Short mmCIF file of C-alpha atoms and ligand atoms in Angstrom, two decimals:
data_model
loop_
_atom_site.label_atom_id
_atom_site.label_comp_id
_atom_site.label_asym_id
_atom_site.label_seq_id
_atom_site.Cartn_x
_atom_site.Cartn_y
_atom_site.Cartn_z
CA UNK A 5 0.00 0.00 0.00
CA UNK A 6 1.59 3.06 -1.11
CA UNK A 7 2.12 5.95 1.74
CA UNK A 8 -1.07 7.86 0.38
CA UNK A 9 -3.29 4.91 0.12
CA UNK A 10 -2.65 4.52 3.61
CA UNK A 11 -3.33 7.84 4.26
CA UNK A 12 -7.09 7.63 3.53
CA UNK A 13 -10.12 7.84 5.25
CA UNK A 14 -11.38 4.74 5.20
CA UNK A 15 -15.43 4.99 4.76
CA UNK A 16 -17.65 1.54 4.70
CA UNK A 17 -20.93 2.92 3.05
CA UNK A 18 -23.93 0.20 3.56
CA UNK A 19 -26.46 0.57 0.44
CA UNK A 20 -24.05 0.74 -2.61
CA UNK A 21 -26.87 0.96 -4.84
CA UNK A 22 -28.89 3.87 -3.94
CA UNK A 23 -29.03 7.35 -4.91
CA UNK A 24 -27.22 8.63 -2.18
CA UNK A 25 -24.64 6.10 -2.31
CA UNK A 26 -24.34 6.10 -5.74
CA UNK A 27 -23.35 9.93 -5.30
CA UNK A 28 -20.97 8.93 -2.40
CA UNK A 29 -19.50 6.79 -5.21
CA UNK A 30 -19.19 9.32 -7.81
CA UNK A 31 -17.93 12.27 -5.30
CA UNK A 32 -15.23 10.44 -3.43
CA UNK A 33 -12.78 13.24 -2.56
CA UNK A 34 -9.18 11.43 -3.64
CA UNK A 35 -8.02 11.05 0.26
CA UNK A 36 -11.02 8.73 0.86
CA UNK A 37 -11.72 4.64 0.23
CA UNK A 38 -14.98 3.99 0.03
CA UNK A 39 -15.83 0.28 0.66
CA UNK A 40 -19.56 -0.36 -0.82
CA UNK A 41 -21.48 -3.06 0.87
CA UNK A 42 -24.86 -3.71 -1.61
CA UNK A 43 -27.72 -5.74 -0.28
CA UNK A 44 -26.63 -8.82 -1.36
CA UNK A 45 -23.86 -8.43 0.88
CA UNK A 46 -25.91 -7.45 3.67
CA UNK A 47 -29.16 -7.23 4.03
CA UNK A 48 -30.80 -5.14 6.65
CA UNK A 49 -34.14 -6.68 6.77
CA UNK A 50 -32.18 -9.65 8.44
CA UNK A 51 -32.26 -8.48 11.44
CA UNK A 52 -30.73 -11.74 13.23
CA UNK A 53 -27.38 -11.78 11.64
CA UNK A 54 -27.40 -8.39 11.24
CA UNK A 55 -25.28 -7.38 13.92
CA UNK A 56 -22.45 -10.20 13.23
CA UNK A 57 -22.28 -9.55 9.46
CA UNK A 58 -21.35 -5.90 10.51
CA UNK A 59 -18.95 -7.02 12.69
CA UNK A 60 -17.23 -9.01 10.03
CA UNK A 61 -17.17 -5.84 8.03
CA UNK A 62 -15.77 -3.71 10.22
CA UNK A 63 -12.95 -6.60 11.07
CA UNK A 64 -12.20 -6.95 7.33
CA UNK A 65 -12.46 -3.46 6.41
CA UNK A 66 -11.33 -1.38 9.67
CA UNK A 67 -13.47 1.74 8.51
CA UNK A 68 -13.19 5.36 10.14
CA UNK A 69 -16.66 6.11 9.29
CA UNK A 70 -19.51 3.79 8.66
CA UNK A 71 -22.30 5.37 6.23
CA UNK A 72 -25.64 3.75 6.40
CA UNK A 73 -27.28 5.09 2.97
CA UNK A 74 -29.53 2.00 2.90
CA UNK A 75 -33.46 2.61 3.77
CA UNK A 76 -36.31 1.09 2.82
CA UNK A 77 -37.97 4.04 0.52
CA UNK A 78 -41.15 2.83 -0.82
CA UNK A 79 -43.12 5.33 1.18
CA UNK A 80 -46.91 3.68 -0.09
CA UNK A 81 -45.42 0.68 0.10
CA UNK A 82 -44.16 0.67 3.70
CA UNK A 83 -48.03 1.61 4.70
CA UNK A 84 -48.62 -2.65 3.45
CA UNK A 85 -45.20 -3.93 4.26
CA UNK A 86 -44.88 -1.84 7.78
CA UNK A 87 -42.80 -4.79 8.94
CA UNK A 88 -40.30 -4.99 6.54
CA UNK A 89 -40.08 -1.11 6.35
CA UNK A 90 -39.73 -1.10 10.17
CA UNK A 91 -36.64 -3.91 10.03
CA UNK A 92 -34.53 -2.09 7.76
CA UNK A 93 -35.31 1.56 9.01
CA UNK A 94 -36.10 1.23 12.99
CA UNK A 95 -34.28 -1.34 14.06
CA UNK A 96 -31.21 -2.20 11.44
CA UNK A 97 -29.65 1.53 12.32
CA UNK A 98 -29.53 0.85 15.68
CA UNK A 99 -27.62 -2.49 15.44
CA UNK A 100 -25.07 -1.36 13.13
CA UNK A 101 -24.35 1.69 15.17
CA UNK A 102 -24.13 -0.53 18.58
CA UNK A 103 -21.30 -2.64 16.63
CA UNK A 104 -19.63 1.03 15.04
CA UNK A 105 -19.52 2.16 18.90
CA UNK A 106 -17.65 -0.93 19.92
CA UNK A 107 -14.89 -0.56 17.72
CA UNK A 108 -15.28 3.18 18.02
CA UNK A 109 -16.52 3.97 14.69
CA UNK A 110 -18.97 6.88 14.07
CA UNK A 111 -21.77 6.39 11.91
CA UNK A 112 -23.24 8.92 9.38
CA UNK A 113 -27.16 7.78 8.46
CA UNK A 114 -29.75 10.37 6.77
CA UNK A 115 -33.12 10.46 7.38
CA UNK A 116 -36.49 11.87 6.66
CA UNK A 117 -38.51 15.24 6.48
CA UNK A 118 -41.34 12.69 7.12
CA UNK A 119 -40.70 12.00 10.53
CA UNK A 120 -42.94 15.36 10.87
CA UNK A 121 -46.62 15.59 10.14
CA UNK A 122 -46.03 18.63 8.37
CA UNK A 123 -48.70 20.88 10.29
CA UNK A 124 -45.88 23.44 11.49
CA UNK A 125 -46.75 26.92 10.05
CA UNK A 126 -42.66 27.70 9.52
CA UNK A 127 -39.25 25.62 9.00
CA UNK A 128 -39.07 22.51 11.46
CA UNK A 129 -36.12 22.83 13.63
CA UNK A 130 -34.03 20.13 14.75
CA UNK A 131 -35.93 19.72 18.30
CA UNK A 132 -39.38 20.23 17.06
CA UNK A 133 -41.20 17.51 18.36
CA UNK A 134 -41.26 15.01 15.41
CA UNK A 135 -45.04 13.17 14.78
CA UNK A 136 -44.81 10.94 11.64
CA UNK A 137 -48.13 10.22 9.80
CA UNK A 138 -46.96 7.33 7.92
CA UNK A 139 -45.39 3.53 8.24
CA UNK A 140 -42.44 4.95 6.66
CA UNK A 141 -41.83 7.82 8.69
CA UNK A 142 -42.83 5.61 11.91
CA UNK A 143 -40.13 3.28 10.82
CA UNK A 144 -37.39 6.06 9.89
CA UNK A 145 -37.98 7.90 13.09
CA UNK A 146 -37.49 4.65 15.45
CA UNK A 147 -34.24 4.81 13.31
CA UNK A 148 -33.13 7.94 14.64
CA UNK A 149 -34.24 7.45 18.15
CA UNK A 150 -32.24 3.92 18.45
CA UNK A 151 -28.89 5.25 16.95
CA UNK A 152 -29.21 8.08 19.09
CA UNK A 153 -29.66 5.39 21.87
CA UNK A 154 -26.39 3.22 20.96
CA UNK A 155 -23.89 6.10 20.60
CA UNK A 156 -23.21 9.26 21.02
CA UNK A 157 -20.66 9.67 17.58
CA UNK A 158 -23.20 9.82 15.12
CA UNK A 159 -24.58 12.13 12.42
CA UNK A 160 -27.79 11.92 11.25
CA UNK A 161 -28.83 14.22 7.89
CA UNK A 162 -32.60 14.55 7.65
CA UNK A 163 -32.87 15.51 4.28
CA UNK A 164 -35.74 15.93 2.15
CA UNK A 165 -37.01 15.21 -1.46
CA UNK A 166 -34.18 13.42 -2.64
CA UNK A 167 -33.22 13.37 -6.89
CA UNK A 168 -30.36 12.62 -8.58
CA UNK A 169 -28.55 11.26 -11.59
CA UNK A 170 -28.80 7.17 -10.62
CA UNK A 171 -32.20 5.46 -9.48
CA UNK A 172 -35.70 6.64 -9.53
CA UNK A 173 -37.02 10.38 -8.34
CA UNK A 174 -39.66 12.87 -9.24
CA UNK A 175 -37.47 14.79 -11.77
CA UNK A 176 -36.39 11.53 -13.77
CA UNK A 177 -40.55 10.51 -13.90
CA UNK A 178 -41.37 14.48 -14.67
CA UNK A 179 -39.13 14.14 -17.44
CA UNK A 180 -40.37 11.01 -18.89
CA UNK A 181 -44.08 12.20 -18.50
CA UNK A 182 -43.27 15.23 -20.01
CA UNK A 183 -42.14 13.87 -22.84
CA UNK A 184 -45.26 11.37 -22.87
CA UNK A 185 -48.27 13.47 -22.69
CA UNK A 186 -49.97 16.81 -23.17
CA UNK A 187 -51.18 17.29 -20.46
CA UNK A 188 -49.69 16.43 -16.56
CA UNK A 189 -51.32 17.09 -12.51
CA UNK A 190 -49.05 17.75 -10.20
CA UNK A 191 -49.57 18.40 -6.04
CA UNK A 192 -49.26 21.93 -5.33
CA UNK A 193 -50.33 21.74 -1.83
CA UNK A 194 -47.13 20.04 -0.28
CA UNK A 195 -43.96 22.54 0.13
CA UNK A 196 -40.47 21.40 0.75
CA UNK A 197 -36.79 21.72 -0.65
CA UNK A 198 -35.92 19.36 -3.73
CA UNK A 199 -32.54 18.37 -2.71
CA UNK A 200 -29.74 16.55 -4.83
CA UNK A 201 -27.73 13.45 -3.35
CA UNK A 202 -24.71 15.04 -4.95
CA UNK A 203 -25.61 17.95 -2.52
CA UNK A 204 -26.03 15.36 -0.05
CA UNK A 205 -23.04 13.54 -0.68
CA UNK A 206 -20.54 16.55 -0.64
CA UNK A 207 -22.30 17.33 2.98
CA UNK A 208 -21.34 14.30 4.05
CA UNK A 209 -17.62 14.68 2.64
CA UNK A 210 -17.70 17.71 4.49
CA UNK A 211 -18.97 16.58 7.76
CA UNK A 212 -16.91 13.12 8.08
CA UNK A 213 -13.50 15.85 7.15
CA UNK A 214 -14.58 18.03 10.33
CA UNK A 215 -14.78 15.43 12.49
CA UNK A 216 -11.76 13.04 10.72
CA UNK A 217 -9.39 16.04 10.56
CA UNK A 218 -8.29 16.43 13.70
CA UNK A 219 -9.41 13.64 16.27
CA UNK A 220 -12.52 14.74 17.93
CA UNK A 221 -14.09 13.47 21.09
CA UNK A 222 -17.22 11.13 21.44
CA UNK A 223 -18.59 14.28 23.86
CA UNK A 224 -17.83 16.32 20.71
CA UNK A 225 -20.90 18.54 20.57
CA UNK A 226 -21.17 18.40 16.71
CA UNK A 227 -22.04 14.66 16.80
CA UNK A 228 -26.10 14.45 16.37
CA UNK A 229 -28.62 14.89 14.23
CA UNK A 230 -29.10 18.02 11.86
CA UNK A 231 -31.34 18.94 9.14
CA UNK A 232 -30.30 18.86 5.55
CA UNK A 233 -31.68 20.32 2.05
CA UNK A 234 -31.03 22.44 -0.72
CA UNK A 235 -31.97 26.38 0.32
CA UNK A 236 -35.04 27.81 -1.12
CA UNK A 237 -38.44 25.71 -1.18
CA UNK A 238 -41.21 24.99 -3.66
CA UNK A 239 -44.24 22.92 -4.17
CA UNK A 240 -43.96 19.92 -6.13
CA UNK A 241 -46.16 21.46 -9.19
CA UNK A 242 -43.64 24.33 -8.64
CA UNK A 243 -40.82 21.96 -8.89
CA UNK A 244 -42.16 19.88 -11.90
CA UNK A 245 -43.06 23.31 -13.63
CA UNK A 246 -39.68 24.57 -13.24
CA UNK A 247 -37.84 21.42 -14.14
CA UNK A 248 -39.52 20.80 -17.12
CA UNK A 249 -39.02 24.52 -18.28
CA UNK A 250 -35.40 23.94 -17.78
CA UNK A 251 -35.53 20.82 -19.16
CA UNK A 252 -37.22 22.48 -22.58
CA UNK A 253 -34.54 25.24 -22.54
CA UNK A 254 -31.68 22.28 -22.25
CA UNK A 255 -33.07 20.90 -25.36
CA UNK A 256 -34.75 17.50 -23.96
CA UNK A 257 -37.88 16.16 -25.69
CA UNK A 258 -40.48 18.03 -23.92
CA UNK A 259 -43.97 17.22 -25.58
CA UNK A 260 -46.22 18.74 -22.65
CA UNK A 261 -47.19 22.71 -22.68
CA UNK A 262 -45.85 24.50 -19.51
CA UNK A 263 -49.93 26.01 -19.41
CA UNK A 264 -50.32 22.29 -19.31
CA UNK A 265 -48.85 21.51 -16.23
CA UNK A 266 -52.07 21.56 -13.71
CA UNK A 267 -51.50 22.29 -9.94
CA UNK A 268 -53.94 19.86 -7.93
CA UNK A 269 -54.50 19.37 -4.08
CA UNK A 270 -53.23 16.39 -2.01
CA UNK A 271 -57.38 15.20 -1.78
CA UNK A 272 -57.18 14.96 -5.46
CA UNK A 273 -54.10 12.59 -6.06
CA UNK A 274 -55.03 10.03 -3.24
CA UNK A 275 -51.55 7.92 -2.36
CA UNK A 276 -51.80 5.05 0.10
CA UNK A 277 -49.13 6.79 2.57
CA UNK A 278 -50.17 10.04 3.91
CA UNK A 279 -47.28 13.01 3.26
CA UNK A 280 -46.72 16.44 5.33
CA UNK A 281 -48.22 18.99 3.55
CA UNK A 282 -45.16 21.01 4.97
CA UNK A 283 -41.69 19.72 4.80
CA UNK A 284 -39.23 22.76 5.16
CA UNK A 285 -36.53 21.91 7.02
CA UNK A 286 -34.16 24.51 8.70
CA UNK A 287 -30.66 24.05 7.48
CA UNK A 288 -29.44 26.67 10.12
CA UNK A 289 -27.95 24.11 12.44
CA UNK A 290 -25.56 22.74 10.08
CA UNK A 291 -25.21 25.59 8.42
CA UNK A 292 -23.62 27.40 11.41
CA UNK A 293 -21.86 24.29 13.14
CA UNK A 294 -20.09 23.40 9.79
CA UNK A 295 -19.58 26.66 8.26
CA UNK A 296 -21.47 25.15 5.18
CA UNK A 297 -23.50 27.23 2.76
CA UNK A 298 -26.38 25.40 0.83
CA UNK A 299 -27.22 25.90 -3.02
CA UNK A 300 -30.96 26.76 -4.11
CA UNK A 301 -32.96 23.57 -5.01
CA UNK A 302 -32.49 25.44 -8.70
CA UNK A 303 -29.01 25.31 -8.75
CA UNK A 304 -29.02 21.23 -7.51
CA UNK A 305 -31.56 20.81 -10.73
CA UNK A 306 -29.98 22.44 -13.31
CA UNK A 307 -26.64 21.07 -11.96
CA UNK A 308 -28.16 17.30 -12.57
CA UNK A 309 -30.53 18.45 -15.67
CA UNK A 310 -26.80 19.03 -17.09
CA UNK A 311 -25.60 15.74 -16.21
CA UNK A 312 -28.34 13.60 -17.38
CA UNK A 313 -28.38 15.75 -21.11
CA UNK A 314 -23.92 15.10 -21.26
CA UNK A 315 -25.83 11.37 -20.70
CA UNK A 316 -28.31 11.34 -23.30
N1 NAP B 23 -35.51 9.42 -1.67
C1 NAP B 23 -36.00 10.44 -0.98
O1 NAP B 23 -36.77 11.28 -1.50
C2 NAP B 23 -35.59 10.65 0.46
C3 NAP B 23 -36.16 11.73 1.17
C4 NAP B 23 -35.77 11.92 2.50
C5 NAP B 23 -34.84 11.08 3.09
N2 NAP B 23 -34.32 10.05 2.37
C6 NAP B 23 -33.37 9.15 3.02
O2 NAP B 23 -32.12 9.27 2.35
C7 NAP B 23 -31.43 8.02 2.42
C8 NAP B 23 -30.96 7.62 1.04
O3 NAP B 23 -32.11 7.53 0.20
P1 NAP B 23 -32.00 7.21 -1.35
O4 NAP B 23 -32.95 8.12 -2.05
O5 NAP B 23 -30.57 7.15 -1.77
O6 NAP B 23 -32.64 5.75 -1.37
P2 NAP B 23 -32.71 4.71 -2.57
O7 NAP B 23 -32.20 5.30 -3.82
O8 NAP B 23 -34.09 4.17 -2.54
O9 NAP B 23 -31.68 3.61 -2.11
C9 NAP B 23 -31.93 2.83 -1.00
C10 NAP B 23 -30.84 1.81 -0.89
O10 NAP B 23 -31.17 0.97 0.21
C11 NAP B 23 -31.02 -0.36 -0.21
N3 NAP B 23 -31.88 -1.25 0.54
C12 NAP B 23 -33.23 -1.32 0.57
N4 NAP B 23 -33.62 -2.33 1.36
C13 NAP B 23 -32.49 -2.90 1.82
C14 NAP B 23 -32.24 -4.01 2.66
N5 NAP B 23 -33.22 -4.75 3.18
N6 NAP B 23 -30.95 -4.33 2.94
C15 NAP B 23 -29.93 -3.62 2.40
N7 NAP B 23 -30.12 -2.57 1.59
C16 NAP B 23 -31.38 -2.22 1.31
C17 NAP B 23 -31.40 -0.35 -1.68
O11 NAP B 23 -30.92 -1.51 -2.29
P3 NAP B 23 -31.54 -2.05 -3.67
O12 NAP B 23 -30.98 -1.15 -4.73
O13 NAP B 23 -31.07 -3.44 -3.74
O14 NAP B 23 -33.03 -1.92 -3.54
C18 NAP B 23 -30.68 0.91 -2.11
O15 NAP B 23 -29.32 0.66 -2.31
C19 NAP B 23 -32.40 7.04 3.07
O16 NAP B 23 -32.09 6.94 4.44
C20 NAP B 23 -33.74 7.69 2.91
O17 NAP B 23 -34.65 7.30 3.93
C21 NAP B 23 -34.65 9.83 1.07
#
């Protein structure tokens, strides 16, 4: 191993194959080795060997910084599979980060906007009381509250609206649909920052540097949770509506009239998991701990609308 190999930062990042890990993946500063652990390789729904098959990892591997960007997503889904949904997002973060403390690895995890029930007039702060309204958001808060439980050097990132280059996300289905029909509804009644999981993924770069950089203490007050997003918020008709005028400008197929774009209420586009109608999240917290300043939601689209037209 050559001097600057050795040298890295040694990150173990459970859920290769998601958007945010995918973005880990593609933003690895050059002092970092990521190890990527997919679901075949471990599988968080397996609750019973769960806590051994980490412990292998972190034997074989010897990370700095574990990165758990593995969740179960399907928010309607999770309202008929609450079990499942539960496993992998209340109770899976909580062993892993009970094996990270005994070798005295930190964790990084992200987590959800939805842990709210969105009825907040303003931003939701860090220690607003959360009150999830759905199996998913049940699931991803027990998440928070057992890591929080096992160790005191963790990070959680709730973050919000989540799009990107790899996987499926409202912009890649906007664009598809806008290049399908004339005509497209879209909620306007649920607000929130669209945020980018290469926006995410630098965050994290920057966080796991702070507290990598010089040795910090597990009573290091910067450990916790915080609340992540792009700056700026929008509806998601606003969102689709400005996407897809972007999108038209970029030259993609766009078949769909921006007039055509309809705004229509939560009641009229029924979904088997109830969502906050309000979502903003204050970034202040991180913003003033870290010394990080956060891109509009615009900025994160355009930057990926550019990537995904170099890929077309
Ligand atoms: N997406 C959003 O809008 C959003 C919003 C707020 C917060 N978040 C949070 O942000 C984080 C990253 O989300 P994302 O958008 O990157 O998610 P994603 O694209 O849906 O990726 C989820 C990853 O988790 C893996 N996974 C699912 N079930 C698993 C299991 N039983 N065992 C092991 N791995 C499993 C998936 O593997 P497969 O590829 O094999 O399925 C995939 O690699 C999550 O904690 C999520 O809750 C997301």
């Amino acid at each position: 191993m050559s001097k600057e190999q050795s040298n890295n930062k040694r990150i173990l990042v459970i859920g290769g194959t998601g958007q945010v890990a995918w973005a880990l993946g593609q933003g690895c500063p050059q002092d970092y080795t990521l190890r990527m652990v997919p679901r075949q390789e471990l599988d968080l729904s397996d609750v019973d060997v769960l806590a051994s098959r980490v412990e292998q990892l972190i034997q074989s591997f010897n990370p700095q910084f574990i990165v758990n960007a593995a969740a179960y997503t399907a928010v309607d889904r999770a309202e008929s599979e609450e079990n499942i949904a539960f496993a992998v997002n209340g109770i899976a973060p909580a062993i892993i980060t009970n094996i990270a403390a005994q070798a005295n690895c930190p964790v990084l995890h992200y987590s959800t906007d939805y842990v709210f029930d969105g009825t907040k007039s303003g931003s939701y702060v860090e220690d607003d009381e959360p009150n999830p309204v759905s199996a998913y958001g049940i699931s991803k808060l027990a998440g928070e509250r057992g890591m929080r439980a096992a160790s005191q050097q963790i990070l959680i990132l709730r973050t919000s609206w989540v799009f990107g280059v790899h996987g499926s996300n409202f912009l890649k289905t906007m664009l598809r649909l806008a290049s399908e029909r004339d005509e497209l509804s879209v909620v306007s009644d649920q607000f929130g920052a669209p945020t980018s999981a290469d926006l995410i993924a630098r965050v994290s770069y920057e966080l796991m540097g702070a507290m990598l950089d010089v040795q910090v203490d597990a009573d290091d007050p910067r450990w916790g949770l915080y609340h992540l997003t792009a700056s700026g918020e929008t509806s998601w008709h606003g969102y689709a509506a400005y996407l897809i005028a972007r999108a038209r400008e970029m030259g993609f197929p766009v078949r769909v009239e921006q007039e055509k774009i309809k705004p229509v209420t939560s009641e009229q586009f029924p979904t088997a998991a109830v969502r906050p109608a309000n979502s903003r999240l204050d970034t202040q917290l991180l913003r003033s701990t870290f010394g990080l300043t956060l891109p509009d939601w615009t900025v994160c689209v355009d930057e990926v609308l550019g990537k995904l037209r170099c890929e077309s």
